[in-house]
Amino acid sequence: MLLGVLVVLCFIPAADVTENKILVAQSPLLIVDNKNATLVCNYTYNGTAEEFRASLHKGTDSAVEVCFISWKTTRNSSNSNEEFNCQGIHDKDKVIFNLWNMSANQTDIYFCKIEAMYPPPYVYNEKSNGTVIHVKETPIQIQEPQSTIPLWIMVTMTGVLGFYSMLITAVFIDYWQKSKKNMYHQSDYMNMTPRHPPYQKNKGYPSYAPTRDYTAYRSWQP
């Protein structure tokens, strides 16, 4: 009886020790300075599936599916949530999610999910530690209104105005110096108005009449 039991046990097929499993690894943190982020999901899979689906989820409960990509051995397809700008790319043993035009309110933790769709069995990875994407706020830059006049025209006009200012100043200084010299010359002129001798004041002659010399008449008297 014992021999029969042993023979039966020998014909029981051995269990398959190879487990159909997907493992995912993500970087813990991404700092976004320019509104663009690239999240890489590395994965390992030891099964035989040919059709896969990878998706990116937002939030601790993975409630929001940001975008996904599905692929077979011959073709790929990708889709994105309307609230995000996201595109997935499959590359051998990793999936790359590119996000752009992100805003500060999209800062959160993001999880990668990899699924083996077909043929069965359907498997997906256990939830990873996720990646915190921290989107920094972009400071608002106030741009000063730019002048429509080209720079070279402004430089030329400034040079011309400067030249004319110097020319007018030089003409004014020259005119002022000449005027000053003329004033000095006029003050040096002598007063050439003729003066009458003192003894002729009571003669009754007009001031403009010439004075007669009587000494000549006296010389001819006997």
mmCIF file of C-alpha atoms in Angstrom:
data_model
loop_
_atom_site.group_PDB
_atom_site.id
_atom_site.type_symbol
_atom_site.label_atom_id
_atom_site.label_comp_id
_atom_site.label_asym_id
_atom_site.label_seq_id
_atom_site.Cartn_x
_atom_site.Cartn_y
_atom_site.Cartn_z
ATOM 1 C CA MET A 1 0.000 0.000 0.000
ATOM 2 C CA LEU A 2 2.772 2.424 0.836
ATOM 3 C CA LEU A 3 4.492 1.592 -2.451
ATOM 4 C CA GLY A 4 1.359 2.509 -4.399
ATOM 5 C CA VAL A 5 1.135 5.928 -2.758
ATOM 6 C CA LEU A 6 4.715 6.667 -3.634
ATOM 7 C CA VAL A 7 4.125 5.751 -7.272
ATOM 8 C CA VAL A 8 1.121 8.094 -7.487
ATOM 9 C CA LEU A 9 3.082 10.991 -6.060
ATOM 10 C CA CYS A 10 5.758 10.543 -8.646
ATOM 11 C CA PHE A 11 3.289 11.308 -11.426
ATOM 12 C CA ILE A 12 2.091 14.649 -9.944
ATOM 13 C CA PRO A 13 3.516 17.460 -12.179
ATOM 14 C CA ALA A 14 5.887 19.865 -10.463
ATOM 15 C CA ALA A 15 4.596 23.409 -9.830
ATOM 16 C CA ASP A 16 5.960 26.206 -12.057
ATOM 17 C CA VAL A 17 8.321 28.144 -9.829
ATOM 18 C CA THR A 18 8.719 30.968 -12.394
ATOM 19 C CA GLU A 19 6.411 33.861 -11.333
ATOM 20 C CA ASN A 20 4.762 36.111 -13.943
ATOM 21 C CA LYS A 21 5.588 39.501 -12.396
ATOM 22 C CA ILE A 22 6.238 43.159 -13.267
ATOM 23 C CA LEU A 23 8.502 45.361 -11.154
ATOM 24 C CA VAL A 24 8.675 49.167 -11.566
ATOM 25 C CA ALA A 25 11.316 51.630 -10.347
ATOM 26 C CA GLN A 26 10.963 55.447 -10.334
ATOM 27 C CA SER A 27 13.111 58.352 -9.175
ATOM 28 C CA PRO A 28 11.755 59.778 -5.879
ATOM 29 C CA LEU A 29 11.816 63.488 -6.824
ATOM 30 C CA LEU A 30 11.726 65.770 -9.857
ATOM 31 C CA ILE A 31 12.210 69.539 -9.580
ATOM 32 C CA VAL A 32 10.619 71.435 -12.466
ATOM 33 C CA ASP A 33 12.010 74.923 -13.158
ATOM 34 C CA ASN A 34 10.912 75.460 -16.756
ATOM 35 C CA LYS A 35 7.426 73.858 -16.695
ATOM 36 C CA ASN A 36 8.717 70.705 -18.427
ATOM 37 C CA ALA A 37 9.304 67.330 -16.771
ATOM 38 C CA THR A 38 10.509 63.927 -17.932
ATOM 39 C CA LEU A 39 9.567 60.973 -15.762
ATOM 40 C CA VAL A 40 11.217 57.618 -16.523
ATOM 41 C CA CYS A 41 9.553 54.380 -15.428
ATOM 42 C CA ASN A 42 11.996 51.466 -15.506
ATOM 43 C CA TYR A 43 10.412 48.033 -15.360
ATOM 44 C CA THR A 44 11.248 44.327 -15.515
ATOM 45 C CA TYR A 45 8.945 41.592 -16.796
ATOM 46 C CA ASN A 46 9.589 37.875 -17.020
ATOM 47 C CA GLY A 47 6.386 36.771 -18.723
ATOM 48 C CA THR A 48 5.395 36.097 -22.340
ATOM 49 C CA ALA A 49 2.798 38.814 -22.989
ATOM 50 C CA GLU A 50 2.956 40.710 -26.282
ATOM 51 C CA GLU A 51 0.545 43.571 -25.626
ATOM 52 C CA PHE A 52 1.196 46.093 -22.853
ATOM 53 C CA ARG A 53 -0.233 49.263 -21.404
ATOM 54 C CA ALA A 54 1.642 51.860 -19.329
ATOM 55 C CA SER A 55 -0.068 54.773 -17.582
ATOM 56 C CA LEU A 56 0.890 57.678 -15.344
ATOM 57 C CA HIS A 57 -1.346 58.448 -12.354
ATOM 58 C CA LYS A 58 -1.515 61.557 -10.149
ATOM 59 C CA GLY A 59 -2.218 61.676 -6.416
ATOM 60 C CA THR A 60 -1.672 59.391 -3.456
ATOM 61 C CA ASP A 61 -4.742 57.363 -4.427
ATOM 62 C CA SER A 62 -3.807 57.408 -8.165
ATOM 63 C CA ALA A 63 -7.255 58.812 -8.883
ATOM 64 C CA VAL A 64 -6.253 60.840 -11.947
ATOM 65 C CA GLU A 65 -4.834 59.116 -14.996
ATOM 66 C CA VAL A 66 -2.576 61.697 -16.625
ATOM 67 C CA CYS A 67 -1.772 59.819 -19.819
ATOM 68 C CA PHE A 68 -1.119 56.317 -21.099
ATOM 69 C CA ILE A 69 0.621 54.427 -23.860
ATOM 70 C CA SER A 70 -0.111 50.966 -25.201
ATOM 71 C CA TRP A 71 2.101 48.944 -27.463
ATOM 72 C CA LYS A 72 2.496 45.640 -29.219
ATOM 73 C CA THR A 73 5.477 44.250 -31.029
ATOM 74 C CA THR A 74 4.485 46.175 -34.181
ATOM 75 C CA ARG A 75 2.721 49.436 -33.156
ATOM 76 C CA ASN A 76 2.283 52.006 -30.376
ATOM 77 C CA SER A 77 -0.535 54.363 -29.356
ATOM 78 C CA SER A 78 -0.700 57.136 -26.778
ATOM 79 C CA ASN A 79 -3.329 59.400 -25.227
ATOM 80 C CA SER A 80 -3.397 62.208 -22.650
ATOM 81 C CA ASN A 81 -5.786 63.745 -20.147
ATOM 82 C CA GLU A 82 -7.256 67.082 -21.318
ATOM 83 C CA GLU A 83 -5.894 68.858 -18.233
ATOM 84 C CA PHE A 84 -2.310 67.776 -18.964
ATOM 85 C CA ASN A 85 0.171 67.998 -21.780
ATOM 86 C CA CYS A 86 1.686 64.534 -21.676
ATOM 87 C CA GLN A 87 3.106 61.979 -24.083
ATOM 88 C CA GLY A 88 4.362 58.488 -23.371
ATOM 89 C CA ILE A 89 7.217 56.749 -25.189
ATOM 90 C CA HIS A 90 8.152 53.068 -24.874
ATOM 91 C CA ASP A 91 11.841 52.220 -25.126
ATOM 92 C CA LYS A 92 12.844 48.594 -24.451
ATOM 93 C CA ASP A 93 12.579 48.104 -20.686
ATOM 94 C CA LYS A 94 11.370 51.588 -19.751
ATOM 95 C CA VAL A 95 8.538 54.006 -20.403
ATOM 96 C CA ILE A 96 9.225 57.747 -20.633
ATOM 97 C CA PHE A 97 6.481 60.254 -19.853
ATOM 98 C CA ASN A 98 7.138 63.790 -21.110
ATOM 99 C CA LEU A 99 5.060 66.572 -19.565
ATOM 100 C CA TRP A 100 5.178 70.225 -20.624
ATOM 101 C CA ASN A 101 3.522 73.543 -19.726
ATOM 102 C CA MET A 102 3.035 72.332 -16.174
ATOM 103 C CA SER A 103 1.707 74.690 -13.508
ATOM 104 C CA ALA A 104 2.443 74.949 -9.806
ATOM 105 C CA ASN A 105 -0.946 73.461 -8.860
ATOM 106 C CA GLN A 106 0.065 70.224 -10.618
ATOM 107 C CA THR A 107 2.720 69.559 -7.982
ATOM 108 C CA ASP A 108 1.925 66.096 -6.605
ATOM 109 C CA ILE A 109 3.096 62.494 -6.424
ATOM 110 C CA TYR A 110 2.911 60.479 -9.645
ATOM 111 C CA PHE A 111 2.875 56.688 -10.083
ATOM 112 C CA CYS A 112 3.739 54.511 -13.065
ATOM 113 C CA LYS A 113 1.562 51.517 -13.811
ATOM 114 C CA ILE A 114 2.656 48.798 -16.253
ATOM 115 C CA GLU A 115 0.131 46.165 -17.391
ATOM 116 C CA ALA A 116 0.618 42.973 -19.406
ATOM 117 C CA MET A 117 -2.632 42.821 -21.371
ATOM 118 C CA TYR A 118 -2.441 39.874 -23.793
ATOM 119 C CA PRO A 119 -2.143 36.927 -23.934
ATOM 120 C CA PRO A 120 -3.279 35.908 -20.462
ATOM 121 C CA PRO A 121 -2.603 35.956 -17.640
ATOM 122 C CA TYR A 122 -3.220 39.665 -17.066
ATOM 123 C CA VAL A 123 -0.700 41.092 -14.600
ATOM 124 C CA TYR A 124 0.359 44.555 -13.444
ATOM 125 C CA ASN A 125 2.990 45.911 -11.127
ATOM 126 C CA GLU A 126 2.567 46.505 -7.455
ATOM 127 C CA LYS A 127 2.275 50.181 -6.515
ATOM 128 C CA SER A 128 5.721 51.755 -6.409
ATOM 129 C CA ASN A 129 6.961 54.524 -4.153
ATOM 130 C CA GLY A 130 6.106 57.050 -6.831
ATOM 131 C CA THR A 131 7.787 60.278 -7.912
ATOM 132 C CA VAL A 132 7.080 63.681 -6.393
ATOM 133 C CA ILE A 133 7.034 66.274 -9.175
ATOM 134 C CA HIS A 134 7.562 69.726 -7.690
ATOM 135 C CA VAL A 135 6.681 72.473 -10.167
ATOM 136 C CA LYS A 136 8.137 75.831 -9.167
ATOM 137 C CA GLU A 137 6.145 78.955 -9.796
ATOM 138 C CA THR A 138 7.506 81.077 -12.586
ATOM 139 C CA PRO A 139 7.911 84.734 -11.481
ATOM 140 C CA ILE A 140 5.911 87.181 -13.522
ATOM 141 C CA GLN A 141 8.247 89.329 -15.571
ATOM 142 C CA ILE A 142 7.008 92.788 -16.448
ATOM 143 C CA GLN A 143 8.470 93.797 -19.749
ATOM 144 C CA GLU A 144 9.074 97.470 -20.281
ATOM 145 C CA PRO A 145 7.669 98.820 -23.531
ATOM 146 C CA GLN A 146 10.379 98.887 -26.117
ATOM 147 C CA SER A 147 10.899 101.901 -28.292
ATOM 148 C CA THR A 148 9.960 101.479 -31.929
ATOM 149 C CA ILE A 149 12.844 103.741 -33.005
ATOM 150 C CA PRO A 150 15.929 101.712 -33.938
ATOM 151 C CA LEU A 151 18.939 102.121 -31.717
ATOM 152 C CA TRP A 152 21.210 103.463 -34.456
ATOM 153 C CA ILE A 153 18.751 106.265 -35.241
ATOM 154 C CA MET A 154 18.605 107.265 -31.581
ATOM 155 C CA VAL A 155 22.407 107.304 -31.373
ATOM 156 C CA THR A 156 22.658 109.422 -34.538
ATOM 157 C CA MET A 157 20.064 111.911 -33.312
ATOM 158 C CA THR A 158 21.818 112.197 -29.957
ATOM 159 C CA GLY A 159 25.128 112.874 -31.702
ATOM 160 C CA VAL A 160 23.621 115.533 -33.984
ATOM 161 C CA LEU A 161 21.904 117.293 -31.079
ATOM 162 C CA GLY A 162 25.118 117.205 -29.087
ATOM 163 C CA PHE A 163 27.073 118.694 -32.001
ATOM 164 C CA TYR A 164 24.586 121.541 -32.514
ATOM 165 C CA SER A 165 24.557 122.257 -28.793
ATOM 166 C CA MET A 166 28.347 122.583 -28.779
ATOM 167 C CA LEU A 167 28.239 124.760 -31.925
ATOM 168 C CA ILE A 168 25.632 127.136 -30.468
ATOM 169 C CA THR A 169 27.598 127.368 -27.232
ATOM 170 C CA ALA A 170 30.808 128.196 -29.126
ATOM 171 C CA VAL A 171 29.041 130.910 -31.196
ATOM 172 C CA PHE A 172 27.568 132.453 -28.065
ATOM 173 C CA ILE A 173 30.936 132.498 -26.288
ATOM 174 C CA ASP A 174 32.612 134.101 -29.347
ATOM 175 C CA TYR A 175 29.902 136.752 -29.597
ATOM 176 C CA TRP A 176 30.159 137.500 -25.874
ATOM 177 C CA GLN A 177 33.946 137.899 -26.050
ATOM 178 C CA LYS A 178 33.699 140.257 -29.059
ATOM 179 C CA SER A 179 31.055 142.364 -27.314
ATOM 180 C CA LYS A 180 33.241 142.617 -24.256
ATOM 181 C CA LYS A 181 36.218 143.822 -26.347
ATOM 182 C CA ASN A 182 34.069 146.500 -28.049
ATOM 183 C CA MET A 183 33.007 147.806 -24.654
ATOM 184 C CA TYR A 184 36.628 148.127 -23.588
ATOM 185 C CA HIS A 185 37.524 150.004 -26.807
ATOM 186 C CA GLN A 186 34.701 152.502 -26.429
ATOM 187 C CA SER A 187 35.745 153.338 -22.872
ATOM 188 C CA ASP A 188 39.292 154.127 -24.085
ATOM 189 C CA TYR A 189 38.197 156.853 -26.590
ATOM 190 C CA MET A 190 39.123 160.471 -25.573
ATOM 191 C CA ASN A 191 36.469 163.149 -25.400
ATOM 192 C CA MET A 192 37.489 165.361 -28.406
ATOM 193 C CA THR A 193 34.780 168.009 -27.946
ATOM 194 C CA PRO A 194 36.453 171.531 -28.434
ATOM 195 C CA ARG A 195 36.641 173.720 -25.377
ATOM 196 C CA HIS A 196 36.609 177.605 -25.375
ATOM 197 C CA PRO A 197 39.148 179.658 -23.404
ATOM 198 C CA PRO A 198 37.882 180.917 -20.048
ATOM 199 C CA TYR A 199 38.080 184.614 -21.013
ATOM 200 C CA GLN A 200 35.562 184.193 -23.853
ATOM 201 C CA LYS A 201 32.683 183.127 -21.657
ATOM 202 C CA ASN A 202 31.275 186.670 -21.356
ATOM 203 C CA LYS A 203 31.870 187.837 -24.932
ATOM 204 C CA GLY A 204 28.396 187.034 -26.005
ATOM 205 C CA TYR A 205 29.517 184.812 -28.864
ATOM 206 C CA PRO A 206 27.596 181.672 -29.606
ATOM 207 C CA SER A 207 29.198 178.565 -28.409
ATOM 208 C CA TYR A 208 29.762 177.423 -31.968
ATOM 209 C CA ALA A 209 31.307 180.707 -33.308
ATOM 210 C CA PRO A 210 35.102 180.853 -33.727
ATOM 211 C CA THR A 211 37.097 183.248 -31.492
ATOM 212 C CA ARG A 212 38.766 186.254 -33.153
ATOM 213 C CA ASP A 213 42.404 187.111 -32.530
ATOM 214 C CA TYR A 214 42.678 190.962 -31.875
ATOM 215 C CA THR A 215 46.423 191.048 -31.399
ATOM 216 C CA ALA A 216 46.927 191.373 -35.152
ATOM 217 C CA TYR A 217 44.934 194.641 -35.305
ATOM 218 C CA ARG A 218 46.888 196.213 -32.480
ATOM 219 C CA SER A 219 50.190 195.798 -34.284
ATOM 220 C CA TRP A 220 49.133 198.195 -37.127
ATOM 221 C CA GLN A 221 48.268 201.251 -34.966
ATOM 222 C CA PRO A 222 50.686 204.329 -35.093
#
